[in-house]
Amino acid sequence: QLELRPATASQCPVAARALGVPVHEGSGIVATAMSWAGEDALGEAIHQALAPVAHLEREWDINKLEKRMRQYFKNGSKGLEFASNPWPELIEEYATRVYSSIFTALNDRQWLAEADFLLVLDAGIKDGFPPALLSGIPKHIFEKAVLNANDRAFEEQRYLPILWDAITQIIQSPKVKKKAYDAFEEGRKNAAGYIGDEAGSPLQTFVQAWIFATIERLCPDGGGLPQELLAPETATLLFHSLIGAGALPLPLVREQGAPPPRWPFIDEAVLQAYLRAEMAAPPKPPEKGKGKGQGKGKGKREGSSDGFGGWPERGEAFTAFGGGAAKR
């Protein structure tokens, strides 16, 4: 049973989402008791989470699906270093483990994008973590940590199969595949906090930050120039393919809408990212026997302090193709 009382959804975000209440100030009600009735809280949470999507599963019956889900959420806590790591880090690691297992086993299930396992993650933490570790944590702080870990890990793991499919379809070289995969994975992670209006809209700000961070990550493997590893045309094709396959964060798309096919903003942002990289790259040393008296090409180009013009700290965002950073 869920006991309700007036409050703000931001105080108990897990409860608010369970009740379909938007998670922001002034939402009206939250749940004060998050545990499901009965002893098997995890099993009940799994059953409730799968109920809206179970009819879309074509390979397993509901009993097998629930059994597998229980295994994923149970196994996620095994081997966690409860004695040495702080509880927020343990929740983040648990969420990553669980969703990695789910998307590895079920990445071909289209219904995964429609499922919400937030309450299952909440129940799994309470089931698998030592009670003493969680005691004394203020409820709203704990639930906010669970919500953030859930949404981050779900999005990251949902993205990886999409990324691998795009990489393998577009890039032929095994060496370049691995380096491009790492760059596109890290680039999207780094862009997660950029959702302001600095590039025109939250959607544009995120995509621009994702592209800039990805191309920056390619630079070391290209000797300072990303085009030495991945041509701008190939990078543009990859971003179009990824976004067309649903790689944008689902909450952002629900709020902003999907961009149009062949979105010109992608082409412009990729071009700008490569230009920034070229301007920031150290000059090549002269060929042997030539260019005497011109120096040895040491140091970075003028205007660059870190080799890439300065990627802003989290909480800042790039202005639209200006190369600078605007504080939020």
C-alpha positions as a LaTeX table, in Angstrom:
\begin{tabular}{lrrr}
\hline
Residue & $x$ (\AA) & $y$ (\AA) & $z$ (\AA) \\
\hline
Gln1 & 0.00 & 0.00 & 0.00 \\
Leu2 & 1.18 & 3.54 & $-0.73$ \\
Glu3 & 0.31 & 6.19 & 1.82 \\
Leu4 & $-0.11$ & 9.64 & 0.25 \\
Arg5 & 0.30 & 13.06 & 1.75 \\
Pro6 & 0.71 & 16.60 & 0.32 \\
Ala7 & 4.29 & 17.44 & $-0.57$ \\
Thr8 & 6.46 & 18.19 & $-3.56$ \\
Ala9 & 7.52 & 15.52 & $-6.02$ \\
Ser10 & 11.12 & 16.69 & $-5.75$ \\
Gln11 & 11.16 & 15.43 & $-2.15$ \\
Cys12 & 10.47 & 11.83 & $-3.21$ \\
Pro13 & 11.19 & 11.53 & $-6.95$ \\
Val14 & 10.98 & 7.72 & $-7.06$ \\
Ala15 & 7.55 & 7.75 & $-5.46$ \\
Ala16 & 6.42 & 10.60 & $-7.68$ \\
Arg17 & 7.32 & 8.78 & $-10.86$ \\
Ala18 & 5.65 & 5.62 & $-9.60$ \\
Leu19 & 2.45 & 7.62 & $-9.32$ \\
Gly20 & 2.88 & 9.35 & $-12.67$ \\
Val21 & 3.57 & 12.73 & $-11.05$ \\
Pro22 & 6.12 & 15.01 & $-12.80$ \\
Val23 & 9.31 & 15.34 & $-10.79$ \\
His24 & 9.52 & 19.07 & $-10.07$ \\
Glu25 & 8.48 & 21.50 & $-7.38$ \\
Gly26 & 4.81 & 21.83 & $-6.57$ \\
Ser27 & 3.66 & 18.47 & $-7.91$ \\
Gly28 & 1.26 & 17.93 & $-5.03$ \\
Ile29 & 1.70 & 14.35 & $-3.74$ \\
Val30 & 4.39 & 11.78 & $-3.05$ \\
Ala31 & 4.43 & 8.33 & $-1.49$ \\
Thr32 & 5.78 & 8.11 & 2.05 \\
Ala33 & 6.17 & 4.30 & 1.99 \\
Met34 & 8.00 & 2.94 & $-1.04$ \\
Ser35 & 8.05 & $-0.74$ & $-0.12$ \\
Trp36 & 5.61 & $-2.94$ & $-2.00$ \\
Ala37 & 3.22 & $-4.97$ & 0.11 \\
Gly38 & 4.34 & $-8.50$ & 0.90 \\
Glu39 & 7.72 & $-10.05$ & 1.52 \\
Asp40 & 8.80 & $-10.34$ & $-2.11$ \\
Ala41 & 9.15 & $-6.63$ & $-2.86$ \\
Leu42 & 11.55 & $-7.25$ & $-5.74$ \\
Gly43 & 9.29 & $-9.80$ & $-7.42$ \\
Glu44 & 6.25 & $-7.53$ & $-7.09$ \\
Ala45 & 8.18 & $-4.57$ & $-8.53$ \\
Ile46 & 9.30 & $-6.70$ & $-11.51$ \\
His47 & 5.74 & $-7.87$ & $-12.13$ \\
Gln48 & 4.43 & $-4.30$ & $-12.06$ \\
Ala49 & 7.20 & $-3.00$ & $-14.35$ \\
Leu50 & 6.66 & $-5.72$ & $-16.97$ \\
Ala51 & 2.87 & $-5.62$ & $-16.97$ \\
Pro52 & 2.55 & $-2.76$ & $-19.52$ \\
Val53 & 5.01 & $-4.36$ & $-21.99$ \\
Ala54 & 4.68 & $-8.12$ & $-21.42$ \\
His55 & 2.32 & $-8.51$ & $-24.39$ \\
Leu56 & 5.12 & $-7.24$ & $-26.67$ \\
Glu57 & 7.53 & $-10.05$ & $-25.72$ \\
Arg58 & 7.54 & $-12.74$ & $-28.44$ \\
Glu59 & 10.15 & $-15.26$ & $-27.22$ \\
Trp60 & 9.63 & $-15.79$ & $-23.49$ \\
Asp61 & 6.45 & $-16.25$ & $-21.51$ \\
Ile62 & 5.85 & $-13.91$ & $-18.58$ \\
Asn63 & 7.14 & $-16.38$ & $-15.99$ \\
Lys64 & 10.48 & $-16.82$ & $-17.76$ \\
Leu65 & 10.78 & $-13.08$ & $-18.37$ \\
Glu66 & 10.17 & $-12.27$ & $-14.71$ \\
Lys67 & 12.62 & $-14.99$ & $-13.63$ \\
Arg68 & 15.37 & $-13.60$ & $-15.87$ \\
Met69 & 14.73 & $-10.06$ & $-14.66$ \\
Arg70 & 15.02 & $-11.22$ & $-11.08$ \\
Gln71 & 18.40 & $-12.75$ & $-11.89$ \\
Tyr72 & 19.67 & $-9.50$ & $-13.42$ \\
Phe73 & 18.64 & $-7.40$ & $-10.42$ \\
Lys74 & 19.84 & $-10.00$ & $-7.89$ \\
Asn75 & 23.22 & $-10.55$ & $-9.53$ \\
Gly76 & 23.90 & $-6.82$ & $-9.79$ \\
Ser77 & 24.75 & $-6.55$ & $-6.10$ \\
Lys78 & 27.09 & $-9.55$ & $-6.02$ \\
Gly79 & 30.71 & $-8.56$ & $-5.54$ \\
Leu80 & 30.03 & $-4.92$ & $-4.71$ \\
Glu81 & 32.54 & $-3.60$ & $-2.18$ \\
Phe82 & 30.07 & $-2.48$ & 0.46 \\
Ala83 & 32.73 & $-2.12$ & 3.14 \\
Ser84 & 34.95 & 0.31 & 1.26 \\
Asn85 & 32.86 & 2.35 & $-1.19$ \\
Pro86 & 30.37 & 5.13 & $-0.37$ \\
Trp87 & 26.72 & 4.30 & $-0.92$ \\
Pro88 & 26.15 & 6.76 & $-3.83$ \\
Glu89 & 28.96 & 5.11 & $-5.82$ \\
Leu90 & 27.60 & 1.66 & $-5.02$ \\
Ile91 & 24.16 & 2.62 & $-6.31$ \\
Glu92 & 25.69 & 3.95 & $-9.53$ \\
Glu93 & 27.73 & 0.76 & $-10.01$ \\
Tyr94 & 24.74 & $-1.44$ & $-9.23$ \\
Ala95 & 22.60 & 0.38 & $-11.80$ \\
Thr96 & 25.31 & 0.06 & $-14.45$ \\
Arg97 & 25.70 & $-3.68$ & $-13.79$ \\
Val98 & 21.97 & $-4.35$ & $-13.92$ \\
Tyr99 & 21.29 & $-2.46$ & $-17.13$ \\
Ser100 & 24.41 & $-3.84$ & $-18.78$ \\
Ser101 & 23.06 & $-7.36$ & $-18.15$ \\
Ile102 & 19.57 & $-6.45$ & $-19.39$ \\
Phe103 & 20.68 & $-4.82$ & $-22.63$ \\
Thr104 & 23.30 & $-7.48$ & $-23.33$ \\
Ala105 & 20.66 & $-10.20$ & $-23.11$ \\
Leu106 & 17.66 & $-8.33$ & $-24.54$ \\
Asn107 & 19.06 & $-5.63$ & $-26.83$ \\
Asp108 & 16.82 & $-6.82$ & $-29.69$ \\
Arg109 & 13.63 & $-6.24$ & $-27.65$ \\
Gln110 & 11.99 & $-3.06$ & $-28.89$ \\
Trp111 & 9.80 & $-2.90$ & $-25.79$ \\
Leu112 & 12.78 & $-2.18$ & $-23.54$ \\
Ala113 & 12.61 & 1.49 & $-24.52$ \\
Glu114 & 9.04 & 1.59 & $-23.20$ \\
Ala115 & 9.70 & $-0.15$ & $-19.88$ \\
Asp116 & 10.37 & 1.72 & $-16.64$ \\
Phe117 & 12.42 & $-0.25$ & $-14.11$ \\
Leu118 & 12.92 & 2.55 & $-11.61$ \\
Leu119 & 10.91 & 0.85 & $-8.86$ \\
Val120 & 12.65 & $-2.45$ & $-9.59$ \\
Leu121 & 16.04 & $-0.79$ & $-9.14$ \\
Asp122 & 14.82 & 0.75 & $-5.90$ \\
Ala123 & 13.61 & $-2.65$ & $-4.66$ \\
Gly124 & 16.79 & $-4.37$ & $-5.84$ \\
Ile125 & 18.96 & $-1.98$ & $-3.86$ \\
Lys126 & 16.91 & $-2.50$ & $-0.71$ \\
Asp127 & 16.99 & $-6.26$ & $-1.29$ \\
Gly128 & 20.71 & $-6.64$ & $-2.03$ \\
Phe129 & 22.43 & $-3.88$ & $-0.04$ \\
Pro130 & 23.23 & $-4.30$ & 3.69 \\
Pro131 & 20.46 & $-2.56$ & 5.68 \\
Ala132 & 23.04 & $-0.82$ & 7.86 \\
Leu133 & 24.51 & 0.88 & 4.79 \\
Leu134 & 21.21 & 2.50 & 3.89 \\
Ser135 & 19.97 & 3.33 & 7.37 \\
Gly136 & 20.11 & 6.98 & 8.31 \\
Ile137 & 20.11 & 8.25 & 4.71 \\
Pro138 & 17.40 & 10.91 & 4.26 \\
Lys139 & 14.63 & 9.50 & 2.10 \\
His140 & 14.62 & 12.26 & $-0.49$ \\
Ile141 & 18.40 & 12.08 & $-0.91$ \\
Phe142 & 18.33 & 8.31 & $-1.32$ \\
Glu143 & 15.49 & 8.39 & $-3.86$ \\
Lys144 & 17.12 & 11.16 & $-5.87$ \\
Ala145 & 20.32 & 9.08 & $-6.05$ \\
Val146 & 18.33 & 6.04 & $-7.22$ \\
Leu147 & 16.47 & 8.10 & $-9.84$ \\
Asn148 & 19.65 & 9.65 & $-11.24$ \\
Ala149 & 21.51 & 6.32 & $-11.33$ \\
Asn150 & 18.57 & 4.59 & $-12.98$ \\
Asp151 & 18.13 & 7.13 & $-15.75$ \\
Arg152 & 21.86 & 7.48 & $-16.43$ \\
Ala153 & 22.59 & 3.75 & $-16.56$ \\
Phe154 & 19.49 & 2.95 & $-18.62$ \\
Glu155 & 20.38 & 5.53 & $-21.25$ \\
Glu156 & 24.06 & 4.60 & $-21.42$ \\
Gln157 & 23.39 & 0.89 & $-21.82$ \\
Arg158 & 20.51 & 1.43 & $-24.24$ \\
Tyr159 & 22.85 & 3.46 & $-26.46$ \\
Leu160 & 25.72 & 0.95 & $-26.71$ \\
Pro161 & 24.04 & $-1.66$ & $-28.97$ \\
Ile162 & 22.84 & 1.15 & $-31.25$ \\
Leu163 & 26.38 & 2.53 & $-31.39$ \\
Trp164 & 27.94 & $-0.86$ & $-32.15$ \\
Asp165 & 25.50 & $-1.51$ & $-34.99$ \\
Ala166 & 26.27 & 1.86 & $-36.57$ \\
Ile167 & 30.04 & 1.48 & $-36.18$ \\
Thr168 & 30.11 & $-2.00$ & $-37.72$ \\
Gln169 & 27.94 & $-0.96$ & $-40.66$ \\
Ile170 & 29.89 & 2.17 & $-41.56$ \\
Ile171 & 33.54 & 1.53 & $-40.56$ \\
Gln172 & 35.54 & $-1.35$ & $-42.04$ \\
Ser173 & 38.91 & $-1.16$ & $-40.25$ \\
Pro174 & 38.92 & $-3.14$ & $-36.96$ \\
Lys175 & 41.44 & $-0.72$ & $-35.46$ \\
Val176 & 39.36 & 2.33 & $-36.33$ \\
Lys177 & 36.16 & 0.61 & $-35.18$ \\
Lys178 & 37.48 & 0.22 & $-31.64$ \\
Lys179 & 38.80 & 3.77 & $-31.37$ \\
Ala180 & 35.68 & 5.29 & $-32.91$ \\
Tyr181 & 33.46 & 3.21 & $-30.61$ \\
Asp182 & 35.35 & 4.46 & $-27.54$ \\
Ala183 & 35.17 & 8.08 & $-28.72$ \\
Phe184 & 31.45 & 7.99 & $-29.50$ \\
Glu185 & 30.70 & 6.25 & $-26.20$ \\
Glu186 & 32.70 & 8.70 & $-24.12$ \\
Gly187 & 31.44 & 11.68 & $-26.09$ \\
Arg188 & 27.81 & 10.93 & $-25.31$ \\
Lys189 & 28.58 & 10.36 & $-21.63$ \\
Asn190 & 30.32 & 13.73 & $-21.42$ \\
Ala191 & 27.40 & 15.46 & $-23.13$ \\
Ala192 & 24.83 & 14.18 & $-20.63$ \\
Gly193 & 24.84 & 17.36 & $-18.54$ \\
Tyr194 & 24.43 & 19.78 & $-21.44$ \\
Ile195 & 20.71 & 20.38 & $-21.87$ \\
Gly196 & 20.36 & 24.16 & $-21.74$ \\
Asp197 & 19.38 & 26.58 & $-24.50$ \\
Glu198 & 22.89 & 27.84 & $-25.28$ \\
Ala199 & 22.98 & 26.30 & $-28.79$ \\
Gly200 & 19.40 & 27.28 & $-29.58$ \\
Ser201 & 17.42 & 24.54 & $-27.78$ \\
Pro202 & 18.14 & 21.78 & $-25.25$ \\
Leu203 & 18.23 & 19.27 & $-28.12$ \\
Gln204 & 20.74 & 21.32 & $-30.10$ \\
Thr205 & 22.86 & 21.95 & $-27.00$ \\
Phe206 & 23.08 & 18.24 & $-26.23$ \\
Val207 & 23.87 & 17.22 & $-29.81$ \\
Gln208 & 26.51 & 19.93 & $-30.16$ \\
Ala209 & 28.17 & 18.91 & $-26.89$ \\
Trp210 & 28.04 & 15.24 & $-27.93$ \\
Ile211 & 29.68 & 15.98 & $-31.29$ \\
Phe212 & 32.33 & 18.30 & $-29.85$ \\
Ala213 & 33.26 & 15.83 & $-27.07$ \\
Thr214 & 33.43 & 12.91 & $-29.52$ \\
Ile215 & 35.69 & 14.70 & $-31.99$ \\
Glu216 & 37.88 & 15.91 & $-29.14$ \\
Arg217 & 38.24 & 12.30 & $-28.00$ \\
Leu218 & 39.41 & 11.27 & $-31.49$ \\
Cys219 & 42.25 & 13.80 & $-31.50$ \\
Pro220 & 44.91 & 11.87 & $-29.52$ \\
Asp221 & 44.52 & 8.82 & $-31.76$ \\
Gly222 & 44.85 & 11.02 & $-34.84$ \\
Gly223 & 48.02 & 12.79 & $-33.71$ \\
Gly224 & 46.02 & 15.87 & $-32.80$ \\
Leu225 & 43.91 & 15.79 & $-35.95$ \\
Pro226 & 40.72 & 13.70 & $-35.81$ \\
Gln227 & 40.58 & 13.45 & $-39.61$ \\
Glu228 & 43.73 & 11.34 & $-39.49$ \\
Leu229 & 41.60 & 8.64 & $-37.84$ \\
Leu230 & 38.07 & 9.38 & $-39.04$ \\
Ala231 & 37.09 & 11.54 & $-42.00$ \\
Pro232 & 34.56 & 14.31 & $-41.28$ \\
Glu233 & 32.18 & 12.78 & $-43.82$ \\
Thr234 & 32.28 & 9.45 & $-41.96$ \\
Ala235 & 31.73 & 11.12 & $-38.60$ \\
Thr236 & 28.75 & 13.01 & $-40.03$ \\
Leu237 & 27.31 & 9.80 & $-41.43$ \\
Leu238 & 27.72 & 8.09 & $-38.06$ \\
Phe239 & 25.93 & 10.85 & $-36.18$ \\
His240 & 23.06 & 10.83 & $-38.68$ \\
Ser241 & 22.82 & 7.06 & $-38.41$ \\
Leu242 & 22.90 & 7.07 & $-34.61$ \\
Ile243 & 20.27 & 9.76 & $-34.23$ \\
Gly244 & 18.09 & 8.11 & $-36.84$ \\
Ala245 & 18.33 & 4.82 & $-34.92$ \\
Gly246 & 17.14 & 6.43 & $-31.67$ \\
Ala247 & 20.40 & 7.21 & $-29.89$ \\
Leu248 & 19.22 & 10.53 & $-28.47$ \\
Pro249 & 18.19 & 10.40 & $-24.79$ \\
Leu250 & 14.55 & 9.32 & $-24.62$ \\
Pro251 & 13.52 & 11.93 & $-22.00$ \\
Leu252 & 14.98 & 14.68 & $-24.19$ \\
Val253 & 13.13 & 13.43 & $-27.28$ \\
Arg254 & 9.87 & 13.16 & $-25.35$ \\
Glu255 & 10.26 & 16.76 & $-24.22$ \\
Gln256 & 11.68 & 18.32 & $-27.39$ \\
Gly257 & 10.51 & 16.01 & $-30.16$ \\
Ala258 & 12.70 & 14.10 & $-32.61$ \\
Pro259 & 14.84 & 16.11 & $-35.05$ \\
Pro260 & 14.07 & 15.92 & $-38.78$ \\
Pro261 & 15.84 & 13.37 & $-41.03$ \\
Arg262 & 19.22 & 14.55 & $-42.34$ \\
Trp263 & 19.18 & 17.34 & $-39.78$ \\
Pro264 & 21.53 & 20.09 & $-41.11$ \\
Phe265 & 22.54 & 21.02 & $-37.57$ \\
Ile266 & 24.57 & 17.79 & $-37.37$ \\
Asp267 & 26.60 & 18.62 & $-40.49$ \\
Glu268 & 27.32 & 22.12 & $-39.20$ \\
Ala269 & 28.34 & 20.92 & $-35.73$ \\
Val270 & 30.68 & 18.22 & $-37.10$ \\
Leu271 & 32.33 & 20.73 & $-39.43$ \\
Gln272 & 32.81 & 23.17 & $-36.56$ \\
Ala273 & 34.25 & 20.42 & $-34.33$ \\
Tyr274 & 36.86 & 19.47 & $-36.93$ \\
Leu275 & 37.77 & 23.12 & $-37.53$ \\
Arg276 & 38.26 & 23.63 & $-33.80$ \\
Ala277 & 40.47 & 20.56 & $-33.64$ \\
Glu278 & 42.58 & 21.71 & $-36.58$ \\
Met279 & 43.07 & 25.17 & $-35.08$ \\
Ala280 & 44.08 & 23.71 & $-31.72$ \\
Ala281 & 46.45 & 21.03 & $-33.04$ \\
Pro282 & 50.19 & 21.63 & $-32.60$ \\
Pro283 & 51.98 & 22.46 & $-35.87$ \\
Lys284 & 53.73 & 19.60 & $-37.62$ \\
Pro285 & 57.53 & 19.67 & $-37.41$ \\
Pro286 & 59.29 & 20.49 & $-40.69$ \\
Glu287 & 60.59 & 17.64 & $-42.83$ \\
Lys288 & 64.23 & 16.70 & $-42.34$ \\
Gly289 & 66.54 & 18.92 & $-44.28$ \\
Lys290 & 63.88 & 21.56 & $-44.85$ \\
Gly291 & 62.66 & 24.57 & $-43.02$ \\
Lys292 & 65.91 & 25.29 & $-41.15$ \\
Gly293 & 65.64 & 28.24 & $-38.84$ \\
Gln294 & 61.89 & 27.86 & $-38.56$ \\
Gly295 & 61.97 & 26.21 & $-35.17$ \\
Lys296 & 60.99 & 22.70 & $-34.23$ \\
Gly297 & 57.27 & 23.20 & $-34.05$ \\
Lys298 & 57.07 & 22.84 & $-30.29$ \\
Gly299 & 54.12 & 24.12 & $-28.32$ \\
Lys300 & 50.44 & 24.59 & $-29.04$ \\
Arg301 & 48.97 & 27.09 & $-31.42$ \\
Glu302 & 48.15 & 30.52 & $-30.13$ \\
Gly303 & 44.83 & 30.74 & $-28.34$ \\
Ser304 & 44.79 & 27.12 & $-27.16$ \\
Ser305 & 45.64 & 26.26 & $-23.59$ \\
Asp306 & 44.80 & 22.57 & $-23.62$ \\
Gly307 & 45.19 & 21.43 & $-27.21$ \\
Phe308 & 41.49 & 21.77 & $-28.07$ \\
Gly309 & 40.45 & 25.27 & $-27.19$ \\
Gly310 & 39.10 & 24.29 & $-23.79$ \\
Trp311 & 36.22 & 21.88 & $-23.17$ \\
Pro312 & 34.06 & 23.59 & $-20.52$ \\
Glu313 & 33.46 & 22.25 & $-17.08$ \\
Arg314 & 30.11 & 20.56 & $-16.35$ \\
Gly315 & 27.60 & 23.31 & $-15.74$ \\
Glu316 & 28.83 & 25.26 & $-18.78$ \\
Ala317 & 27.79 & 24.80 & $-22.38$ \\
Phe318 & 29.09 & 25.86 & $-25.76$ \\
Thr319 & 27.44 & 28.71 & $-27.52$ \\
Ala320 & 26.27 & 27.84 & $-31.01$ \\
Phe321 & 29.45 & 27.17 & $-32.97$ \\
Gly322 & 31.20 & 30.10 & $-31.33$ \\
Gly323 & 33.89 & 28.00 & $-29.69$ \\
Gly324 & 33.38 & 29.76 & $-26.38$ \\
Ala325 & 31.56 & 28.66 & $-23.29$ \\
Ala326 & 28.56 & 30.32 & $-21.71$ \\
Lys327 & 27.94 & 29.80 & $-18.01$ \\
Arg328 & 24.51 & 28.48 & $-17.16$ \\
\hline
\end{tabular}
